[in-house]
mmCIF file of C-alpha atoms in Angstrom:
data_model
loop_
_atom_site.group_PDB
_atom_site.id
_atom_site.type_symbol
_atom_site.label_atom_id
_atom_site.label_comp_id
_atom_site.label_asym_id
_atom_site.label_seq_id
_atom_site.Cartn_x
_atom_site.Cartn_y
_atom_site.Cartn_z
ATOM 1 C CA MET A 207 152.295 -54.035 168.439
ATOM 2 C CA TYR A 208 154.499 -51.602 167.000
ATOM 3 C CA ARG A 209 152.062 -49.335 165.334
ATOM 4 C CA PHE A 210 152.610 -46.424 168.053
ATOM 5 C CA LEU A 211 155.604 -45.771 165.859
ATOM 6 C CA LEU A 212 153.258 -44.197 163.086
ATOM 7 C CA THR A 213 152.014 -41.562 165.590
ATOM 8 C CA PRO A 214 152.535 -38.043 165.231
ATOM 9 C CA ARG A 215 154.526 -37.974 168.684
ATOM 10 C CA TRP A 216 157.093 -41.038 167.533
ATOM 11 C CA TRP A 217 157.381 -39.359 163.652
ATOM 12 C CA GLY A 218 158.974 -36.201 165.784
ATOM 13 C CA ILE A 219 161.029 -38.447 168.058
ATOM 14 C CA ASN A 220 162.193 -40.399 165.006
ATOM 15 C CA VAL A 221 163.270 -37.439 162.840
ATOM 16 C CA PHE A 222 164.822 -35.831 165.924
ATOM 17 C CA ALA A 223 166.808 -38.667 166.483
ATOM 18 C CA VAL A 224 167.917 -39.265 162.927
ATOM 19 C CA LEU A 225 169.159 -35.921 162.464
ATOM 20 C CA ALA A 226 170.596 -35.244 166.208
ATOM 21 C CA ILE A 227 173.164 -38.616 166.275
ATOM 22 C CA PRO A 228 174.651 -37.781 162.603
ATOM 23 C CA LEU A 229 175.545 -34.126 163.785
ATOM 24 C CA CYS A 230 177.068 -35.301 167.065
ATOM 25 C CA LEU A 231 179.284 -37.677 165.327
ATOM 26 C CA PHE A 232 180.193 -35.353 162.571
ATOM 27 C CA MET A 233 181.064 -32.772 164.927
ATOM 28 C CA GLY A 234 182.639 -35.063 167.563
ATOM 29 C CA SER A 235 184.837 -36.137 164.369
ATOM 30 C CA TRP A 236 185.739 -32.622 163.406
ATOM 31 C CA GLN A 237 186.783 -31.749 166.959
ATOM 32 C CA LEU A 238 189.167 -34.757 166.574
ATOM 33 C CA SER A 239 190.243 -34.134 163.354
ATOM 34 C CA ARG A 240 191.302 -30.560 165.003
ATOM 35 C CA PHE A 241 193.335 -31.923 167.781
ATOM 36 C CA GLU A 242 195.027 -34.457 165.761
ATOM 37 C CA GLY A 243 196.044 -31.210 163.523
ATOM 38 C CA ARG A 244 197.239 -29.558 166.608
ATOM 39 C CA VAL A 245 199.648 -32.678 167.246
ATOM 40 C CA GLN A 246 201.038 -33.085 163.641
ATOM 41 C CA ASP A 247 201.505 -29.294 163.692
ATOM 42 C CA HIS A 248 203.391 -29.431 167.013
ATOM 43 C CA GLN A 249 205.562 -32.096 165.922
ATOM 44 C CA GLN A 250 206.471 -30.600 162.502
ATOM 45 C CA GLN A 251 207.198 -27.324 164.420
ATOM 46 C CA GLU A 252 209.646 -29.326 166.691
ATOM 47 C CA ASN A 253 211.410 -30.927 163.827
ATOM 48 C CA ARG A 254 211.502 -27.268 162.034
ATOM 49 C CA SER A 255 213.199 -25.952 165.337
ATOM 50 C CA ALA A 256 215.633 -28.862 165.575
ATOM 51 C CA ARG A 257 216.567 -28.664 161.831
ATOM 52 C CA ALA A 258 216.349 -24.684 162.150
ATOM 53 C CA LYS A 259 219.320 -24.865 164.875
ATOM 54 C CA ALA A 260 221.906 -26.865 162.704
ATOM 55 C CA ALA A 261 220.754 -25.143 159.344
ATOM 56 C CA ALA A 262 222.777 -22.227 158.309
ATOM 57 C CA ALA A 263 221.365 -18.590 158.567
ATOM 58 C CA ARG A 264 219.391 -17.190 155.862
ATOM 59 C CA PRO A 265 219.047 -13.421 155.314
ATOM 60 C CA LEU A 266 216.217 -11.632 157.268
ATOM 61 C CA ALA A 267 214.444 -10.631 153.826
ATOM 62 C CA SER A 268 213.988 -13.982 152.517
ATOM 63 C CA LEU A 269 212.173 -15.158 155.677
ATOM 64 C CA LEU A 270 209.807 -12.189 156.104
ATOM 65 C CA PRO A 271 206.951 -12.579 156.982
ATOM 66 C CA VAL A 272 206.954 -14.751 159.818
ATOM 67 C CA ASP A 273 204.593 -17.887 159.436
ATOM 68 C CA THR A 274 204.639 -21.234 160.941
ATOM 69 C CA VAL A 275 207.203 -22.450 158.435
ATOM 70 C CA THR A 276 209.540 -19.673 158.857
ATOM 71 C CA SER A 277 209.462 -19.163 162.698
ATOM 72 C CA GLY A 278 212.007 -20.425 164.289
ATOM 73 C CA ARG A 279 214.442 -20.337 161.539
ATOM 74 C CA GLN A 280 217.833 -18.996 161.843
ATOM 75 C CA ALA A 281 217.855 -15.407 160.365
ATOM 76 C CA SER A 282 220.615 -13.023 159.870
ATOM 77 C CA ALA A 283 220.571 -9.022 159.443
ATOM 78 C CA ARG A 284 223.474 -6.515 159.532
ATOM 79 C CA GLY A 285 223.311 -2.945 160.952
ATOM 80 C CA HIS A 286 224.292 -1.333 164.233
ATOM 81 C CA TYR A 287 222.236 -1.171 167.393
ATOM 82 C CA ASP A 288 220.723 2.056 168.554
ATOM 83 C CA ALA A 289 222.156 2.364 172.090
ATOM 84 C CA GLY A 290 220.112 5.637 172.947
ATOM 85 C CA HIS A 291 216.913 2.913 172.927
ATOM 86 C CA GLN A 292 217.685 -0.235 174.600
ATOM 87 C CA LEU A 293 214.436 -1.784 176.669
ATOM 88 C CA LEU A 294 213.863 -4.182 179.193
ATOM 89 C CA VAL A 295 211.068 -6.658 179.137
ATOM 90 C CA PRO A 296 210.461 -7.545 182.673
ATOM 91 C CA ASP A 297 208.818 -10.447 184.425
ATOM 92 C CA ARG A 298 210.047 -13.101 181.776
ATOM 93 C CA THR A 299 210.625 -16.549 182.650
ATOM 94 C CA LEU A 300 213.329 -18.864 181.456
ATOM 95 C CA LYS A 301 213.031 -22.429 181.354
ATOM 96 C CA ASP A 302 216.638 -24.443 181.578
ATOM 97 C CA LYS A 303 218.461 -27.038 183.467
ATOM 98 C CA ARG A 304 217.876 -25.159 186.442
ATOM 99 C CA GLY A 305 214.049 -24.965 186.149
ATOM 100 C CA GLU A 306 212.026 -21.942 185.912
ATOM 101 C CA ARG A 307 213.690 -18.824 186.826
ATOM 102 C CA GLN A 308 212.295 -15.190 186.933
ATOM 103 C CA GLY A 309 213.732 -12.435 185.154
ATOM 104 C CA PHE A 310 213.881 -9.708 182.391
ATOM 105 C CA TYR A 311 215.004 -9.907 178.607
ATOM 106 C CA VAL A 312 217.503 -7.301 177.325
ATOM 107 C CA LEU A 313 216.192 -5.801 173.917
ATOM 108 C CA ASP A 314 218.095 -3.520 171.636
ATOM 109 C CA LEU A 315 217.023 -2.199 168.010
ATOM 110 C CA LEU A 316 219.211 -3.189 165.237
ATOM 111 C CA ARG A 317 218.938 -0.325 162.607
ATOM 112 C CA THR A 318 219.376 -2.245 159.131
ATOM 113 C CA ASP A 319 220.535 -0.904 155.762
ATOM 114 C CA GLY A 320 216.923 -1.588 154.466
ATOM 115 C CA GLY A 321 215.884 1.327 156.558
ATOM 116 C CA LYS A 322 213.778 -0.416 159.257
ATOM 117 C CA ALA A 323 214.658 -1.597 162.649
ATOM 118 C CA LEU A 324 214.841 -5.036 163.947
ATOM 119 C CA PRO A 325 213.995 -5.772 167.684
ATOM 120 C CA VAL A 326 216.768 -8.215 168.821
ATOM 121 C CA VAL A 327 216.686 -9.842 172.289
ATOM 122 C CA ARG A 328 220.443 -10.047 173.255
ATOM 123 C CA GLY A 329 219.529 -12.036 176.168
ATOM 124 C CA TRP A 330 217.966 -12.698 179.184
ATOM 125 C CA LEU A 331 218.941 -11.891 183.074
ATOM 126 C CA PRO A 332 217.948 -13.213 186.437
ATOM 127 C CA GLY A 333 215.980 -10.253 188.652
ATOM 128 C CA ASP A 334 214.292 -7.625 188.580
ATOM 129 C CA ALA A 335 213.739 -4.883 186.079
ATOM 130 C CA ASP A 336 213.204 -2.456 188.555
ATOM 131 C CA SER A 337 216.332 -2.967 190.385
ATOM 132 C CA LYS A 338 219.154 -0.918 189.781
ATOM 133 C CA ALA A 339 221.688 -3.728 191.097
ATOM 134 C CA ASP A 340 220.091 -6.234 188.341
ATOM 135 C CA THR A 341 220.019 -3.885 185.517
ATOM 136 C CA ALA A 342 223.567 -2.588 186.187
ATOM 137 C CA LYS A 343 224.569 -5.968 185.188
ATOM 138 C CA VAL A 344 223.402 -5.461 181.772
ATOM 139 C CA PRO A 345 226.142 -5.252 178.982
ATOM 140 C CA ALA A 346 226.070 -2.322 176.428
ATOM 141 C CA PRO A 347 225.398 -3.228 173.038
ATOM 142 C CA PRO A 348 228.745 -3.452 170.484
ATOM 143 C CA LYS A 349 229.302 -0.365 168.526
ATOM 144 C CA GLY A 350 229.823 0.002 164.852
ATOM 145 C CA GLU A 351 228.349 -2.191 162.414
ATOM 146 C CA VAL A 352 227.788 -5.841 163.382
ATOM 147 C CA THR A 353 225.825 -9.090 162.001
ATOM 148 C CA VAL A 354 223.340 -10.635 164.206
ATOM 149 C CA THR A 355 222.193 -13.994 164.132
ATOM 150 C CA GLY A 356 219.121 -15.392 165.861
ATOM 151 C CA ALA A 357 215.839 -17.352 165.801
ATOM 152 C CA LEU A 358 213.135 -15.706 164.090
ATOM 153 C CA GLN A 359 209.828 -14.952 166.021
ATOM 154 C CA ALA A 360 206.528 -13.184 165.038
ATOM 155 C CA SER A 361 205.541 -10.161 167.294
ATOM 156 C CA GLU A 362 203.845 -11.128 170.516
ATOM 157 C CA ASN A 363 200.184 -10.687 171.248
ATOM 158 C CA GLN A 364 198.064 -9.921 174.433
ATOM 159 C CA GLY A 365 197.639 -14.082 174.671
ATOM 160 C CA THR A 366 201.608 -14.348 174.800
ATOM 161 C CA ASP A 367 202.994 -15.777 178.100
ATOM 162 C CA GLY A 368 204.741 -12.913 179.966
ATOM 163 C CA VAL A 369 203.251 -9.763 177.899
ATOM 164 C CA GLN A 370 202.065 -6.904 179.843
ATOM 165 C CA ALA A 371 199.799 -5.407 177.538
ATOM 166 C CA GLY A 372 197.822 -3.111 180.384
ATOM 167 C CA GLY A 373 200.796 -0.388 180.123
ATOM 168 C CA GLY A 374 201.971 1.445 183.085
ATOM 169 C CA LEU A 375 205.691 0.646 182.899
ATOM 170 C CA PRO A 376 208.246 2.961 183.983
ATOM 171 C CA GLN A 377 210.386 4.520 181.130
ATOM 172 C CA GLY A 378 212.835 1.890 179.661
ATOM 173 C CA GLN A 379 210.838 -1.144 179.837
ATOM 174 C CA LEU A 380 208.455 -2.775 177.266
ATOM 175 C CA GLY A 381 205.591 -5.339 178.278
ATOM 176 C CA MET A 382 205.162 -6.623 174.672
ATOM 177 C CA ILE A 383 207.764 -7.121 171.710
ATOM 178 C CA SER A 384 205.804 -6.120 168.997
ATOM 179 C CA ALA A 385 206.022 -3.098 166.092
ATOM 180 C CA ALA A 386 202.643 -1.806 167.553
ATOM 181 C CA SER A 387 204.264 -1.302 170.990
ATOM 182 C CA LEU A 388 207.477 0.262 169.681
ATOM 183 C CA VAL A 389 206.030 2.705 167.202
ATOM 184 C CA ASN A 390 205.318 5.357 169.765
ATOM 185 C CA ILE A 391 208.910 4.475 171.437
ATOM 186 C CA VAL A 392 211.289 4.917 168.419
ATOM 187 C CA PRO A 393 211.151 7.597 165.820
ATOM 188 C CA TYR A 394 211.693 4.820 162.689
ATOM 189 C CA PRO A 395 209.803 1.898 161.342
ATOM 190 C CA VAL A 396 210.376 -1.415 162.973
ATOM 191 C CA HIS A 397 210.101 -4.717 161.714
ATOM 192 C CA ASP A 398 206.817 -6.820 162.432
ATOM 193 C CA ALA A 399 209.216 -9.375 163.690
ATOM 194 C CA TRP A 400 211.848 -10.099 165.923
ATOM 195 C CA ILE A 401 215.022 -12.506 166.500
ATOM 196 C CA THR A 402 216.554 -13.881 169.868
ATOM 197 C CA GLN A 403 220.024 -14.046 169.559
ATOM 198 C CA THR A 404 221.428 -17.559 169.202
ATOM 199 C CA ASP A 405 225.109 -16.506 170.902
ATOM 200 C CA PRO A 406 224.785 -13.610 173.262
ATOM 201 C CA GLN A 407 227.260 -11.909 175.536
ATOM 202 C CA ARG A 408 227.766 -12.555 178.768
ATOM 203 C CA PRO A 409 226.193 -12.840 181.504
ATOM 204 C CA LEU A 410 223.029 -12.861 179.224
ATOM 205 C CA HIS A 411 221.529 -16.210 178.696
ATOM 206 C CA ALA A 412 220.157 -17.000 175.288
ATOM 207 C CA VAL A 413 216.246 -17.012 174.886
ATOM 208 C CA PRO A 414 215.286 -20.026 173.365
ATOM 209 C CA PRO A 415 212.538 -19.609 170.373
ATOM 210 C CA ALA A 416 208.698 -19.862 171.190
ATOM 211 C CA ALA A 417 206.634 -22.207 168.872
ATOM 212 C CA ALA A 418 204.669 -20.613 166.596
ATOM 213 C CA GLU A 419 200.887 -19.539 167.527
ATOM 214 C CA GLY A 420 198.749 -22.236 166.672
ATOM 215 C CA SER A 421 201.016 -25.001 166.069
ATOM 216 C CA GLY A 422 201.725 -26.040 169.834
ATOM 217 C CA LEU A 423 199.833 -28.697 172.600
ATOM 218 C CA ASP A 424 198.164 -25.404 174.294
ATOM 219 C CA LEU A 425 194.817 -25.363 175.904
ATOM 220 C CA LYS A 426 193.162 -24.803 172.842
ATOM 221 C CA ALA A 427 194.449 -28.267 171.709
ATOM 222 C CA PHE A 428 193.174 -30.199 174.798
ATOM 223 C CA GLN A 429 189.852 -27.931 174.572
ATOM 224 C CA ASN A 430 189.389 -29.796 170.849
ATOM 225 C CA LEU A 431 189.919 -32.961 172.781
ATOM 226 C CA GLY A 432 187.283 -32.572 175.502
ATOM 227 C CA TYR A 433 184.840 -31.319 173.062
ATOM 228 C CA THR A 434 185.308 -34.295 170.811
ATOM 229 C CA GLY A 435 184.167 -36.547 174.004
ATOM 230 C CA GLU A 436 181.171 -34.448 174.490
ATOM 231 C CA TRP A 437 179.734 -34.803 171.246
ATOM 232 C CA PHE A 438 180.360 -38.441 171.289
ATOM 233 C CA VAL A 439 178.559 -38.505 174.964
ATOM 234 C CA PHE A 440 175.536 -36.376 173.130
ATOM 235 C CA ALA A 441 175.228 -38.959 170.533
ATOM 236 C CA GLY A 442 175.309 -42.073 172.756
ATOM 237 C CA PHE A 443 172.487 -40.131 175.131
ATOM 238 C CA VAL A 444 169.972 -39.572 172.175
ATOM 239 C CA VAL A 445 170.178 -43.235 171.225
ATOM 240 C CA PHE A 446 169.535 -44.268 174.888
ATOM 241 C CA MET A 447 166.954 -42.063 175.342
ATOM 242 C CA TRP A 448 165.172 -43.376 172.045
ATOM 243 C CA PHE A 449 165.433 -46.813 173.213
ATOM 244 C CA ARG A 450 163.999 -46.184 176.828
ATOM 245 C CA LEU A 451 160.914 -44.648 175.202
ATOM 246 C CA PHE A 452 160.724 -47.504 172.826
ATOM 247 C CA ARG A 453 160.674 -49.823 175.211
ATOM 248 C CA ARG A 454 158.193 -48.292 177.479
ATOM 249 C CA ASP A 455 155.658 -47.780 174.760
ATOM 250 C CA ALA A 456 156.111 -51.325 173.312
ATOM 251 C CA GLU A 457 155.728 -52.822 176.826
ATOM 252 C CA ALA A 458 152.628 -50.600 177.263
ATOM 253 C CA ALA A 459 151.009 -51.927 173.723
ATOM 254 C CA LYS A 460 152.005 -55.472 174.888
ATOM 255 C CA ASP A 461 150.129 -55.033 177.814
ATOM 256 C CA VAL A 462 147.174 -53.781 176.033
ATOM 257 C CA ALA A 463 147.163 -56.576 173.558
ATOM 258 C CA LEU A 464 147.058 -59.055 176.341
ATOM 259 C CA GLY A 465 144.141 -57.373 178.272
ATOM 260 C CA ILE A 466 146.177 -56.199 181.115
ATOM 261 C CA VAL A 467 144.504 -53.099 182.239
ATOM 262 C CA PRO A 468 147.066 -50.677 183.504
ATOM 263 C CA GLU A 469 146.968 -49.436 186.982
ATOM 264 C CA GLY A 470 145.740 -46.134 186.260
ATOM 265 C CA ASP A 471 142.704 -47.798 184.636
ATOM 266 C CA GLU A 472 142.109 -50.075 187.284
ATOM 267 C CA ASP A 473 142.018 -47.168 189.651
ATOM 268 C CA ALA A 474 139.381 -45.441 187.295
ATOM 269 C CA ALA A 475 137.332 -48.737 186.895
ATOM 270 C CA GLY A 476 137.468 -49.004 190.722
ATOM 271 C CA GLY A 477 136.016 -45.383 191.317
ATOM 272 C CA ASP A 478 133.314 -46.034 188.709
ATOM 273 C CA ALA A 479 132.144 -49.083 190.743
ATOM 274 C CA GLY A 480 131.822 -47.439 193.898
ATOM 275 C CA ALA A 481 130.049 -44.520 192.647
ATOM 276 C CA GLY A 482 127.605 -46.793 191.193
ATOM 277 C CA ALA A 483 127.183 -48.606 194.763
ATOM 278 C CA ALA A 484 126.747 -45.727 196.469
ATOM 279 C CA SER A 485 124.054 -44.485 194.059
ATOM 280 C CA ALA A 486 122.190 -47.823 194.140
ATOM 281 C CA GLY A 487 122.735 -47.635 197.900
ATOM 282 C CA ASP A 488 120.839 -44.129 197.993
ATOM 283 C CA SER A 489 118.343 -45.508 196.158
ATOM 284 C CA SER A 490 117.577 -48.192 198.153
ATOM 285 C CA GLY A 491 117.810 -45.893 201.119
ATOM 286 C CA SER A 492 115.370 -43.434 200.023
ATOM 287 C CA GLU A 493 112.606 -46.448 199.009
ATOM 288 C CA ARG A 494 113.251 -47.489 202.639
ATOM 289 C CA GLU A 495 112.305 -43.604 203.904
ATOM 290 C CA SER A 496 109.379 -43.783 201.558
ATOM 291 C CA GLY A 497 108.039 -47.092 203.004
ATOM 292 C CA ARG A 498 108.539 -45.897 206.368
ATOM 293 C CA GLY A 499 106.394 -42.640 205.433
ATOM 294 C CA GLU A 500 103.371 -44.519 204.093
ATOM 295 C CA GLY A 501 103.447 -46.591 207.071
ATOM 296 C CA PHE A 502 103.246 -43.990 209.599
ATOM 297 C CA GLY A 503 100.590 -42.136 207.803
ATOM 298 C CA ALA A 504 98.152 -45.407 207.570
ATOM 299 C CA ALA A 505 98.788 -45.629 211.595
ATOM 300 C CA ARG A 506 98.032 -41.916 211.876
ATOM 301 C CA GLY A 507 94.714 -42.289 209.913
ATOM 302 C CA GLU A 508 93.651 -45.154 211.950
ATOM 303 C CA GLU A 509 94.061 -43.409 215.033
ATOM 304 C CA GLN A 510 91.950 -40.439 213.914
ATOM 305 C CA GLY A 511 88.991 -42.729 212.647
ATOM 306 C CA GLU A 512 88.917 -44.352 215.879
ATOM 307 C CA GLU A 513 88.743 -40.785 217.801
ATOM 308 C CA ARG A 514 85.831 -39.706 215.568
ATOM 309 C CA ALA A 515 83.784 -43.074 216.213
ATOM 310 C CA ALA A 516 84.095 -42.612 220.046
ATOM 311 C CA GLU A 517 82.713 -38.903 219.494
ATOM 312 C CA GLN A 518 79.900 -39.946 217.766
ATOM 313 C CA GLY A 519 79.139 -42.686 220.245
ATOM 314 C CA GLU A 520 78.937 -40.130 223.191
ATOM 315 C CA ALA A 521 76.983 -37.643 221.362
ATOM 316 C CA ALA A 522 74.527 -40.777 220.846
ATOM 317 C CA ARG A 523 74.261 -41.620 224.107
ATOM 318 C CA ALA A 524 73.838 -37.890 225.330
ATOM 319 C CA GLY A 525 70.516 -37.751 223.264
ATOM 320 C CA GLN A 526 69.096 -40.687 224.561
ATOM 321 C CA VAL A 527 69.281 -39.264 227.851
#
């Protein structure tokens, strides 16, 4: 009854199912592992951030370049601030006990002994970076040689929250904290990193360090979780369609084995019988018409014979007279 499984059509269906189901399961498992890895990285980053707050600061040079391990670590650098290149980073949000507030960062460049300058976010202020009343509250950077301690951060990019990479900002403002955006503003090299000061001057508020890129539960992490569900659904759909096609063909083979003619075949048989009956009717009709023709011809011949006999009789009587 299942010999239909050996047909070329079912060979193609079976090969597709055998290849598609393991592929869907593998891709779903891989996406799930990606999501679990991001969750683990997020937990590790939170643990490192908690330890970094309590750990002693390390020299900046020992923590560069910034990666997922050194991001958020307390770093210290010694130098003097470049008071002539103080910059404001507008439209930055600070999350604290009061909720989310809009304001701007105050960024200064610390000229270190190593030759490169280190961008230092000295703190955050509420308000608008374009307002003179709000910017007047910004305290001047300390003079002379100082030691700055803060959480080490990687340079921002276009995907970082709050970044304005399009440009068009007024002079004295910076849309993205990175060495690439500072290269055309200051006449000296800049470290490809920055720190957010732990204990800023009043009225500045400390800016909490951000999680390293790719280590947080961001949109990409939940996309991995969504893709996991999609691949498993695809695998289930392949199984469902295979079983549905198998059941349909198995029922059709069982009906044929029991001598049950499918509905389409019955219609075809009825059509053939109707055509045969119509043909037989046409044949009998033709015979009846032929019989009628023959009878009519015989009657017509008798009438003509009688007419000729009558004419001959009249001619004989005329001759006797």
